[in-house]
PDB file of C-alpha atoms in Angstrom:
ATOM      1  CA  GLY A 714     -16.433  -1.162 -25.813  1.00  0.00           C
ATOM      2  CA  GLN A 715     -12.921  -1.516 -24.510  1.00  0.00           C
ATOM      3  CA  ASN A 716     -10.389  -3.485 -26.472  1.00  0.00           C
ATOM      4  CA  ILE A 717      -6.679  -4.217 -26.544  1.00  0.00           C
ATOM      5  CA  ASP A 718      -5.054  -5.902 -29.525  1.00  0.00           C
ATOM      6  CA  GLN A 719      -1.607  -7.409 -29.752  1.00  0.00           C
ATOM      7  CA  PRO A 720      -0.160 -10.163 -31.961  1.00  0.00           C
ATOM      8  CA  THR A 721      -0.621 -13.692 -30.675  1.00  0.00           C
ATOM      9  CA  GLU A 722       2.893 -14.954 -31.347  1.00  0.00           C
ATOM     10  CA  MET A 723       6.255 -13.704 -32.583  1.00  0.00           C
ATOM     11  CA  THR A 724       9.575 -15.408 -33.229  1.00  0.00           C
ATOM     12  CA  ALA A 725      12.972 -13.706 -33.193  1.00  0.00           C
ATOM     13  CA  THR A 726      16.628 -14.675 -33.110  1.00  0.00           C
ATOM     14  CA  GLU A 727      18.988 -14.385 -30.173  1.00  0.00           C
ATOM     15  CA  GLY A 728      20.866 -11.081 -30.293  1.00  0.00           C
ATOM     16  CA  ALA A 729      18.290  -9.398 -32.533  1.00  0.00           C
ATOM     17  CA  ILE A 730      15.750  -6.646 -31.828  1.00  0.00           C
ATOM     18  CA  VAL A 731      12.012  -7.279 -31.679  1.00  0.00           C
ATOM     19  CA  GLN A 732       9.078  -4.861 -31.476  1.00  0.00           C
ATOM     20  CA  ILE A 733       5.774  -5.990 -29.981  1.00  0.00           C
ATOM     21  CA  ASN A 734       2.866  -3.739 -30.899  1.00  0.00           C
ATOM     22  CA  CYS A 735      -0.270  -2.976 -28.924  1.00  0.00           C
ATOM     23  CA  THR A 736      -3.306  -0.972 -29.962  1.00  0.00           C
ATOM     24  CA  TYR A 737      -6.082  -0.048 -27.587  1.00  0.00           C
ATOM     25  CA  GLN A 738      -9.539   1.469 -27.517  1.00  0.00           C
ATOM     26  CA  THR A 739     -10.687   2.416 -24.025  1.00  0.00           C
ATOM     27  CA  SER A 740     -13.081   4.859 -22.402  1.00  0.00           C
ATOM     28  CA  GLY A 741     -10.408   7.228 -21.218  1.00  0.00           C
ATOM     29  CA  PHE A 742      -6.751   6.648 -20.527  1.00  0.00           C
ATOM     30  CA  ASN A 743      -4.793   6.671 -17.296  1.00  0.00           C
ATOM     31  CA  GLY A 744      -1.629   4.812 -18.210  1.00  0.00           C
ATOM     32  CA  LEU A 745      -0.341   1.798 -20.141  1.00  0.00           C
ATOM     33  CA  PHE A 746       1.658  -1.058 -18.665  1.00  0.00           C
ATOM     34  CA  TRP A 747       3.746  -3.861 -20.102  1.00  0.00           C
ATOM     35  CA  TYR A 748       4.202  -7.071 -18.133  1.00  0.00           C
ATOM     36  CA  GLN A 749       6.344 -10.128 -18.807  1.00  0.00           C
ATOM     37  CA  GLN A 750       5.023 -13.589 -17.984  1.00  0.00           C
ATOM     38  CA  HIS A 751       7.134 -16.734 -18.256  1.00  0.00           C
ATOM     39  CA  ALA A 752       5.228 -19.982 -18.710  1.00  0.00           C
ATOM     40  CA  GLY A 753       3.689 -21.127 -15.434  1.00  0.00           C
ATOM     41  CA  GLU A 754       4.746 -18.000 -13.582  1.00  0.00           C
ATOM     42  CA  ALA A 755       3.191 -14.734 -12.424  1.00  0.00           C
ATOM     43  CA  PRO A 756       3.284 -11.624 -14.621  1.00  0.00           C
ATOM     44  CA  THR A 757       5.992  -9.165 -13.611  1.00  0.00           C
ATOM     45  CA  PHE A 758       6.033  -5.439 -14.313  1.00  0.00           C
ATOM     46  CA  LEU A 759       8.238  -4.147 -17.135  1.00  0.00           C
ATOM     47  CA  SER A 760       7.215  -0.575 -17.926  1.00  0.00           C
ATOM     48  CA  TYR A 761       4.652   2.176 -17.513  1.00  0.00           C
ATOM     49  CA  ASN A 762       3.797   4.988 -19.939  1.00  0.00           C
ATOM     50  CA  VAL A 763       1.325   7.762 -19.302  1.00  0.00           C
ATOM     51  CA  LEU A 764       2.777  10.487 -21.560  1.00  0.00           C
ATOM     52  CA  ASP A 765       3.637  10.230 -25.251  1.00  0.00           C
ATOM     53  CA  GLY A 766       7.143   9.154 -26.076  1.00  0.00           C
ATOM     54  CA  LEU A 767       9.749   6.553 -25.389  1.00  0.00           C
ATOM     55  CA  GLU A 768      10.695   5.187 -21.969  1.00  0.00           C
ATOM     56  CA  GLU A 769      13.971   3.281 -21.904  1.00  0.00           C
ATOM     57  CA  LYS A 770      14.989   0.794 -19.244  1.00  0.00           C
ATOM     58  CA  GLY A 771      18.076  -1.214 -20.079  1.00  0.00           C
ATOM     59  CA  ARG A 772      17.426  -3.596 -22.981  1.00  0.00           C
ATOM     60  CA  PHE A 773      13.690  -2.828 -22.872  1.00  0.00           C
ATOM     61  CA  SER A 774      11.974   0.311 -24.157  1.00  0.00           C
ATOM     62  CA  SER A 775       8.296   1.196 -24.361  1.00  0.00           C
ATOM     63  CA  PHE A 776       6.672   3.772 -26.602  1.00  0.00           C
ATOM     64  CA  LEU A 777       3.267   5.421 -26.353  1.00  0.00           C
ATOM     65  CA  SER A 778       1.148   7.517 -28.715  1.00  0.00           C
ATOM     66  CA  ARG A 779      -2.111   8.456 -26.991  1.00  0.00           C
ATOM     67  CA  SER A 780      -3.595  10.097 -30.083  1.00  0.00           C
ATOM     68  CA  LYS A 781      -3.156   6.859 -32.041  1.00  0.00           C
ATOM     69  CA  GLY A 782      -4.050   4.506 -29.189  1.00  0.00           C
ATOM     70  CA  TYR A 783      -0.775   2.721 -29.833  1.00  0.00           C
ATOM     71  CA  SER A 784       2.164   1.402 -27.888  1.00  0.00           C
ATOM     72  CA  TYR A 785       5.090  -0.870 -28.556  1.00  0.00           C
ATOM     73  CA  LEU A 786       7.606  -2.748 -26.465  1.00  0.00           C
ATOM     74  CA  LEU A 787      11.101  -2.928 -27.931  1.00  0.00           C
ATOM     75  CA  LEU A 788      13.463  -5.655 -26.786  1.00  0.00           C
ATOM     76  CA  LYS A 789      17.113  -5.293 -27.790  1.00  0.00           C
ATOM     77  CA  GLU A 790      19.951  -7.829 -27.729  1.00  0.00           C
ATOM     78  CA  LEU A 791      17.508 -10.660 -27.335  1.00  0.00           C
ATOM     79  CA  GLN A 792      18.405 -13.470 -24.978  1.00  0.00           C
ATOM     80  CA  MET A 793      16.918 -16.943 -24.717  1.00  0.00           C
ATOM     81  CA  LYS A 794      15.478 -16.013 -21.325  1.00  0.00           C
ATOM     82  CA  ASP A 795      13.327 -13.364 -23.034  1.00  0.00           C
ATOM     83  CA  SER A 796      11.131 -16.170 -24.365  1.00  0.00           C
ATOM     84  CA  ALA A 797       7.875 -15.361 -22.560  1.00  0.00           C
ATOM     85  CA  SER A 798       4.466 -13.791 -23.020  1.00  0.00           C
ATOM     86  CA  TYR A 799       4.278 -10.007 -23.012  1.00  0.00           C
ATOM     87  CA  LEU A 800       1.056  -8.458 -21.777  1.00  0.00           C
ATOM     88  CA  CYS A 801      -0.106  -4.985 -22.725  1.00  0.00           C
ATOM     89  CA  ALA A 802      -2.474  -3.467 -20.148  1.00  0.00           C
ATOM     90  CA  VAL A 803      -4.352  -0.171 -20.055  1.00  0.00           C
ATOM     91  CA  ARG A 804      -5.863   1.644 -17.110  1.00  0.00           C
ATOM     92  CA  PRO A 805      -8.933   3.550 -18.322  1.00  0.00           C
ATOM     93  CA  ARG A 806      -9.987   6.689 -16.530  1.00  0.00           C
ATOM     94  CA  ALA A 807     -12.740   5.106 -14.480  1.00  0.00           C
ATOM     95  CA  ALA A 808     -14.185   5.763 -11.061  1.00  0.00           C
ATOM     96  CA  GLY A 809     -11.622   4.682  -8.503  1.00  0.00           C
ATOM     97  CA  GLY A 810      -9.041   4.336 -11.235  1.00  0.00           C
ATOM     98  CA  PHE A 811      -8.036   0.873 -10.104  1.00  0.00           C
ATOM     99  CA  LYS A 812      -9.233  -1.266 -12.953  1.00  0.00           C
ATOM    100  CA  THR A 813      -6.765  -2.429 -15.573  1.00  0.00           C
ATOM    101  CA  ILE A 814      -7.684  -4.051 -18.869  1.00  0.00           C
ATOM    102  CA  PHE A 815      -5.238  -6.654 -20.167  1.00  0.00           C
ATOM    103  CA  GLY A 816      -4.597  -7.783 -23.694  1.00  0.00           C
ATOM    104  CA  ALA A 817      -4.394 -11.491 -24.451  1.00  0.00           C
ATOM    105  CA  GLY A 818      -0.602 -11.316 -24.582  1.00  0.00           C
ATOM    106  CA  THR A 819       2.054 -11.902 -27.225  1.00  0.00           C
ATOM    107  CA  ARG A 820       4.039 -15.108 -26.895  1.00  0.00           C
ATOM    108  CA  LEU A 821       7.632 -14.448 -27.945  1.00  0.00           C
ATOM    109  CA  PHE A 822       9.887 -17.315 -28.973  1.00  0.00           C
ATOM    110  CA  VAL A 823      13.615 -16.550 -29.083  1.00  0.00           C
ATOM    111  CA  LYS A 824      15.608 -19.035 -31.146  1.00  0.00           C
ATOM    112  CA  ALA A 825      19.357 -19.579 -31.216  1.00  0.00           C
TER     113      ALA A 825
ATOM    114  CA  ASP B 772      11.249  -8.320  -1.426  1.00  0.00           C
ATOM    115  CA  VAL B 773       7.549  -7.835  -2.116  1.00  0.00           C
ATOM    116  CA  LYS B 774       5.418 -10.900  -1.928  1.00  0.00           C
ATOM    117  CA  VAL B 775       1.979 -12.067  -2.928  1.00  0.00           C
ATOM    118  CA  THR B 776       1.239 -15.651  -2.022  1.00  0.00           C
ATOM    119  CA  GLN B 777      -1.644 -17.904  -2.961  1.00  0.00           C
ATOM    120  CA  SER B 778      -2.767 -20.878  -0.930  1.00  0.00           C
ATOM    121  CA  SER B 779      -2.406 -23.532  -3.635  1.00  0.00           C
ATOM    122  CA  ARG B 780      -0.586 -23.876  -6.963  1.00  0.00           C
ATOM    123  CA  TYR B 781      -2.835 -26.676  -8.176  1.00  0.00           C
ATOM    124  CA  LEU B 782      -6.354 -27.604  -7.090  1.00  0.00           C
ATOM    125  CA  VAL B 783      -8.804 -30.233  -8.351  1.00  0.00           C
ATOM    126  CA  LYS B 784     -12.429 -29.978  -7.280  1.00  0.00           C
ATOM    127  CA  ARG B 785     -15.689 -31.607  -8.230  1.00  0.00           C
ATOM    128  CA  THR B 786     -18.676 -29.870  -9.804  1.00  0.00           C
ATOM    129  CA  GLY B 787     -20.893 -28.325  -7.140  1.00  0.00           C
ATOM    130  CA  GLU B 788     -18.200 -28.048  -4.484  1.00  0.00           C
ATOM    131  CA  LYS B 789     -17.571 -24.770  -2.674  1.00  0.00           C
ATOM    132  CA  VAL B 790     -14.023 -23.622  -3.369  1.00  0.00           C
ATOM    133  CA  PHE B 791     -11.904 -21.107  -1.449  1.00  0.00           C
ATOM    134  CA  LEU B 792      -8.834 -19.486  -2.982  1.00  0.00           C
ATOM    135  CA  GLU B 793      -6.726 -17.475  -0.569  1.00  0.00           C
ATOM    136  CA  CYS B 794      -4.334 -14.636  -1.324  1.00  0.00           C
ATOM    137  CA  VAL B 795      -2.015 -12.863   1.109  1.00  0.00           C
ATOM    138  CA  GLN B 796       0.242  -9.860   0.473  1.00  0.00           C
ATOM    139  CA  ASP B 797       2.896  -8.483   2.786  1.00  0.00           C
ATOM    140  CA  MET B 798       3.289  -5.022   1.252  1.00  0.00           C
ATOM    141  CA  ASP B 799       0.501  -3.203   3.135  1.00  0.00           C
ATOM    142  CA  HIS B 800      -1.253  -2.523  -0.184  1.00  0.00           C
ATOM    143  CA  GLU B 801      -4.765  -1.118  -0.169  1.00  0.00           C
ATOM    144  CA  ASN B 802      -5.841  -2.594  -3.513  1.00  0.00           C
ATOM    145  CA  MET B 803      -6.222  -6.288  -4.216  1.00  0.00           C
ATOM    146  CA  PHE B 804      -7.510  -8.054  -7.302  1.00  0.00           C
ATOM    147  CA  TRP B 805      -8.632 -11.468  -8.507  1.00  0.00           C
ATOM    148  CA  TYR B 806      -8.215 -12.375 -12.186  1.00  0.00           C
ATOM    149  CA  ARG B 807      -8.667 -15.491 -14.208  1.00  0.00           C
ATOM    150  CA  GLN B 808      -6.404 -16.211 -17.161  1.00  0.00           C
ATOM    151  CA  ASP B 809      -7.518 -18.341 -20.082  1.00  0.00           C
ATOM    152  CA  PRO B 810      -5.681 -18.981 -23.370  1.00  0.00           C
ATOM    153  CA  GLY B 811      -6.477 -16.340 -25.970  1.00  0.00           C
ATOM    154  CA  LEU B 812      -8.488 -14.242 -23.536  1.00  0.00           C
ATOM    155  CA  GLY B 813      -5.842 -12.693 -21.351  1.00  0.00           C
ATOM    156  CA  LEU B 814      -6.427 -11.698 -17.758  1.00  0.00           C
ATOM    157  CA  ARG B 815     -10.027 -10.905 -16.910  1.00  0.00           C
ATOM    158  CA  LEU B 816     -10.932  -9.127 -13.688  1.00  0.00           C
ATOM    159  CA  ILE B 817     -13.335 -10.991 -11.416  1.00  0.00           C
ATOM    160  CA  TYR B 818     -13.420  -8.739  -8.342  1.00  0.00           C
ATOM    161  CA  PHE B 819     -11.262  -6.114  -6.725  1.00  0.00           C
ATOM    162  CA  SER B 820     -11.077  -4.515  -3.313  1.00  0.00           C
ATOM    163  CA  TYR B 821      -9.719  -1.074  -2.473  1.00  0.00           C
ATOM    164  CA  ASP B 822      -9.975  -1.381   1.290  1.00  0.00           C
ATOM    165  CA  VAL B 823     -10.883  -3.786   4.065  1.00  0.00           C
ATOM    166  CA  LYS B 824     -14.485  -4.984   3.716  1.00  0.00           C
ATOM    167  CA  MET B 825     -14.836  -3.070   0.431  1.00  0.00           C
ATOM    168  CA  LYS B 826     -15.310  -4.870  -2.879  1.00  0.00           C
ATOM    169  CA  GLU B 827     -16.232  -4.041  -6.431  1.00  0.00           C
ATOM    170  CA  LYS B 828     -17.342  -6.333  -9.227  1.00  0.00           C
ATOM    171  CA  GLY B 829     -15.007  -6.712 -12.144  1.00  0.00           C
ATOM    172  CA  ASP B 830     -15.892  -7.811 -15.636  1.00  0.00           C
ATOM    173  CA  ILE B 831     -16.868 -11.432 -14.899  1.00  0.00           C
ATOM    174  CA  PRO B 832     -18.168 -11.701 -11.303  1.00  0.00           C
ATOM    175  CA  GLU B 833     -20.918 -14.262 -11.973  1.00  0.00           C
ATOM    176  CA  GLY B 834     -20.442 -17.439  -9.962  1.00  0.00           C
ATOM    177  CA  TYR B 835     -17.852 -15.847  -7.655  1.00  0.00           C
ATOM    178  CA  SER B 836     -17.804 -13.921  -4.408  1.00  0.00           C
ATOM    179  CA  VAL B 837     -14.976 -12.404  -2.366  1.00  0.00           C
ATOM    180  CA  SER B 838     -14.089 -11.579   1.196  1.00  0.00           C
ATOM    181  CA  ARG B 839     -11.628  -9.045   2.613  1.00  0.00           C
ATOM    182  CA  GLU B 840     -11.707  -9.095   6.396  1.00  0.00           C
ATOM    183  CA  LYS B 841      -8.074  -8.068   6.819  1.00  0.00           C
ATOM    184  CA  LYS B 842      -5.953  -5.735   4.737  1.00  0.00           C
ATOM    185  CA  GLU B 843      -3.420  -8.394   3.787  1.00  0.00           C
ATOM    186  CA  ARG B 844      -5.864 -11.140   2.815  1.00  0.00           C
ATOM    187  CA  PHE B 845      -8.303 -11.368  -0.111  1.00  0.00           C
ATOM    188  CA  SER B 846     -10.285 -14.543  -0.655  1.00  0.00           C
ATOM    189  CA  LEU B 847     -12.089 -15.701  -3.778  1.00  0.00           C
ATOM    190  CA  ILE B 848     -15.028 -18.049  -3.298  1.00  0.00           C
ATOM    191  CA  LEU B 849     -16.645 -20.250  -5.907  1.00  0.00           C
ATOM    192  CA  GLU B 850     -20.037 -20.945  -4.366  1.00  0.00           C
ATOM    193  CA  SER B 851     -20.757 -24.002  -6.535  1.00  0.00           C
ATOM    194  CA  ALA B 852     -17.888 -24.884  -8.811  1.00  0.00           C
ATOM    195  CA  SER B 853     -18.649 -25.614 -12.456  1.00  0.00           C
ATOM    196  CA  THR B 854     -16.467 -26.994 -15.235  1.00  0.00           C
ATOM    197  CA  ASN B 855     -16.379 -23.615 -17.002  1.00  0.00           C
ATOM    198  CA  GLN B 856     -14.536 -22.245 -13.967  1.00  0.00           C
ATOM    199  CA  THR B 857     -11.545 -24.429 -14.757  1.00  0.00           C
ATOM    200  CA  SER B 858      -8.830 -21.818 -15.212  1.00  0.00           C
ATOM    201  CA  MET B 859      -5.675 -20.191 -13.859  1.00  0.00           C
ATOM    202  CA  TYR B 860      -6.551 -17.774 -11.048  1.00  0.00           C
ATOM    203  CA  LEU B 861      -4.186 -14.909 -10.309  1.00  0.00           C
ATOM    204  CA  CYS B 862      -4.272 -12.599  -7.327  1.00  0.00           C
ATOM    205  CA  ALA B 863      -2.603  -9.188  -7.431  1.00  0.00           C
ATOM    206  CA  SER B 864      -2.121  -6.182  -5.188  1.00  0.00           C
ATOM    207  CA  SER B 865      -1.130  -2.551  -5.664  1.00  0.00           C
ATOM    208  CA  PRO B 866      -0.694   0.499  -3.481  1.00  0.00           C
ATOM    209  CA  ARG B 867      -3.246   3.313  -3.565  1.00  0.00           C
ATOM    210  CA  ILE B 868      -1.059   5.986  -5.096  1.00  0.00           C
ATOM    211  CA  TYR B 869      -1.291   8.478  -7.937  1.00  0.00           C
ATOM    212  CA  PRO B 870      -0.275   8.023 -10.652  1.00  0.00           C
ATOM    213  CA  PRO B 871      -1.406   4.415 -10.252  1.00  0.00           C
ATOM    214  CA  GLY B 872       1.435   1.969  -9.899  1.00  0.00           C
ATOM    215  CA  GLU B 873       1.963  -1.512 -11.201  1.00  0.00           C
ATOM    216  CA  GLN B 874       0.286  -4.577  -9.794  1.00  0.00           C
ATOM    217  CA  TYR B 875       2.200  -7.321  -8.033  1.00  0.00           C
ATOM    218  CA  PHE B 876       0.983 -10.798  -8.876  1.00  0.00           C
ATOM    219  CA  GLY B 877       0.948 -14.046  -6.977  1.00  0.00           C
ATOM    220  CA  PRO B 878       2.140 -17.291  -8.605  1.00  0.00           C
ATOM    221  CA  GLY B 879      -1.388 -18.370  -9.548  1.00  0.00           C
ATOM    222  CA  THR B 880      -3.663 -21.284  -8.730  1.00  0.00           C
ATOM    223  CA  ARG B 881      -4.505 -23.672 -11.523  1.00  0.00           C
ATOM    224  CA  LEU B 882      -8.002 -24.905 -10.716  1.00  0.00           C
ATOM    225  CA  THR B 883      -9.514 -27.906 -12.446  1.00  0.00           C
ATOM    226  CA  VAL B 884     -13.208 -28.642 -11.916  1.00  0.00           C
ATOM    227  CA  THR B 885     -14.265 -32.150 -12.930  1.00  0.00           C
TER     228      THR B 885
END
């Protein structure tokens, strides 16, 4: 089967660093995405990894290890506005290559 | 600014009614998707379309159908709404490129079936 696991909830303090982990088991691999979703809003794209290693984009970084089926999203200098759900999503190597499997999301609470 | 719009933010329907959810994108994207989002389950793919008049079943197509008559518009149809279809419905689109790019999501329609 195909499965994506990520923690349900995390809490962190404003100004701190938080790491949100994601493990996946899919039939093939064609890229991993992280999306941010504020309550009541649409998910928005944060990052994309297809090769092993770290991708940095401002305060957000995403890491991928294909051999371990593992990724993490690192948020630095946390701000209150970072309180949101973070969705890990994997695109398996399937016919057409369009399908994406989403994890249930990690709800991050940033406290003052 | 890229845009995906959905016809309604909130919708209340009765059991057995036929329900139409409309999605329009202005980015000339080939691919369009319909998901439902439920607490603890994440986004689950209902149907997707990679071209006009083309459609593919996702992971949970039962009870749903779709229509794509024009490139910019993708409609989700609940033939006979049931209470277990109460959910948040999200439409998304993406360009047909390689490597595959991110999906752009609409604001969602929260459907309640009573």
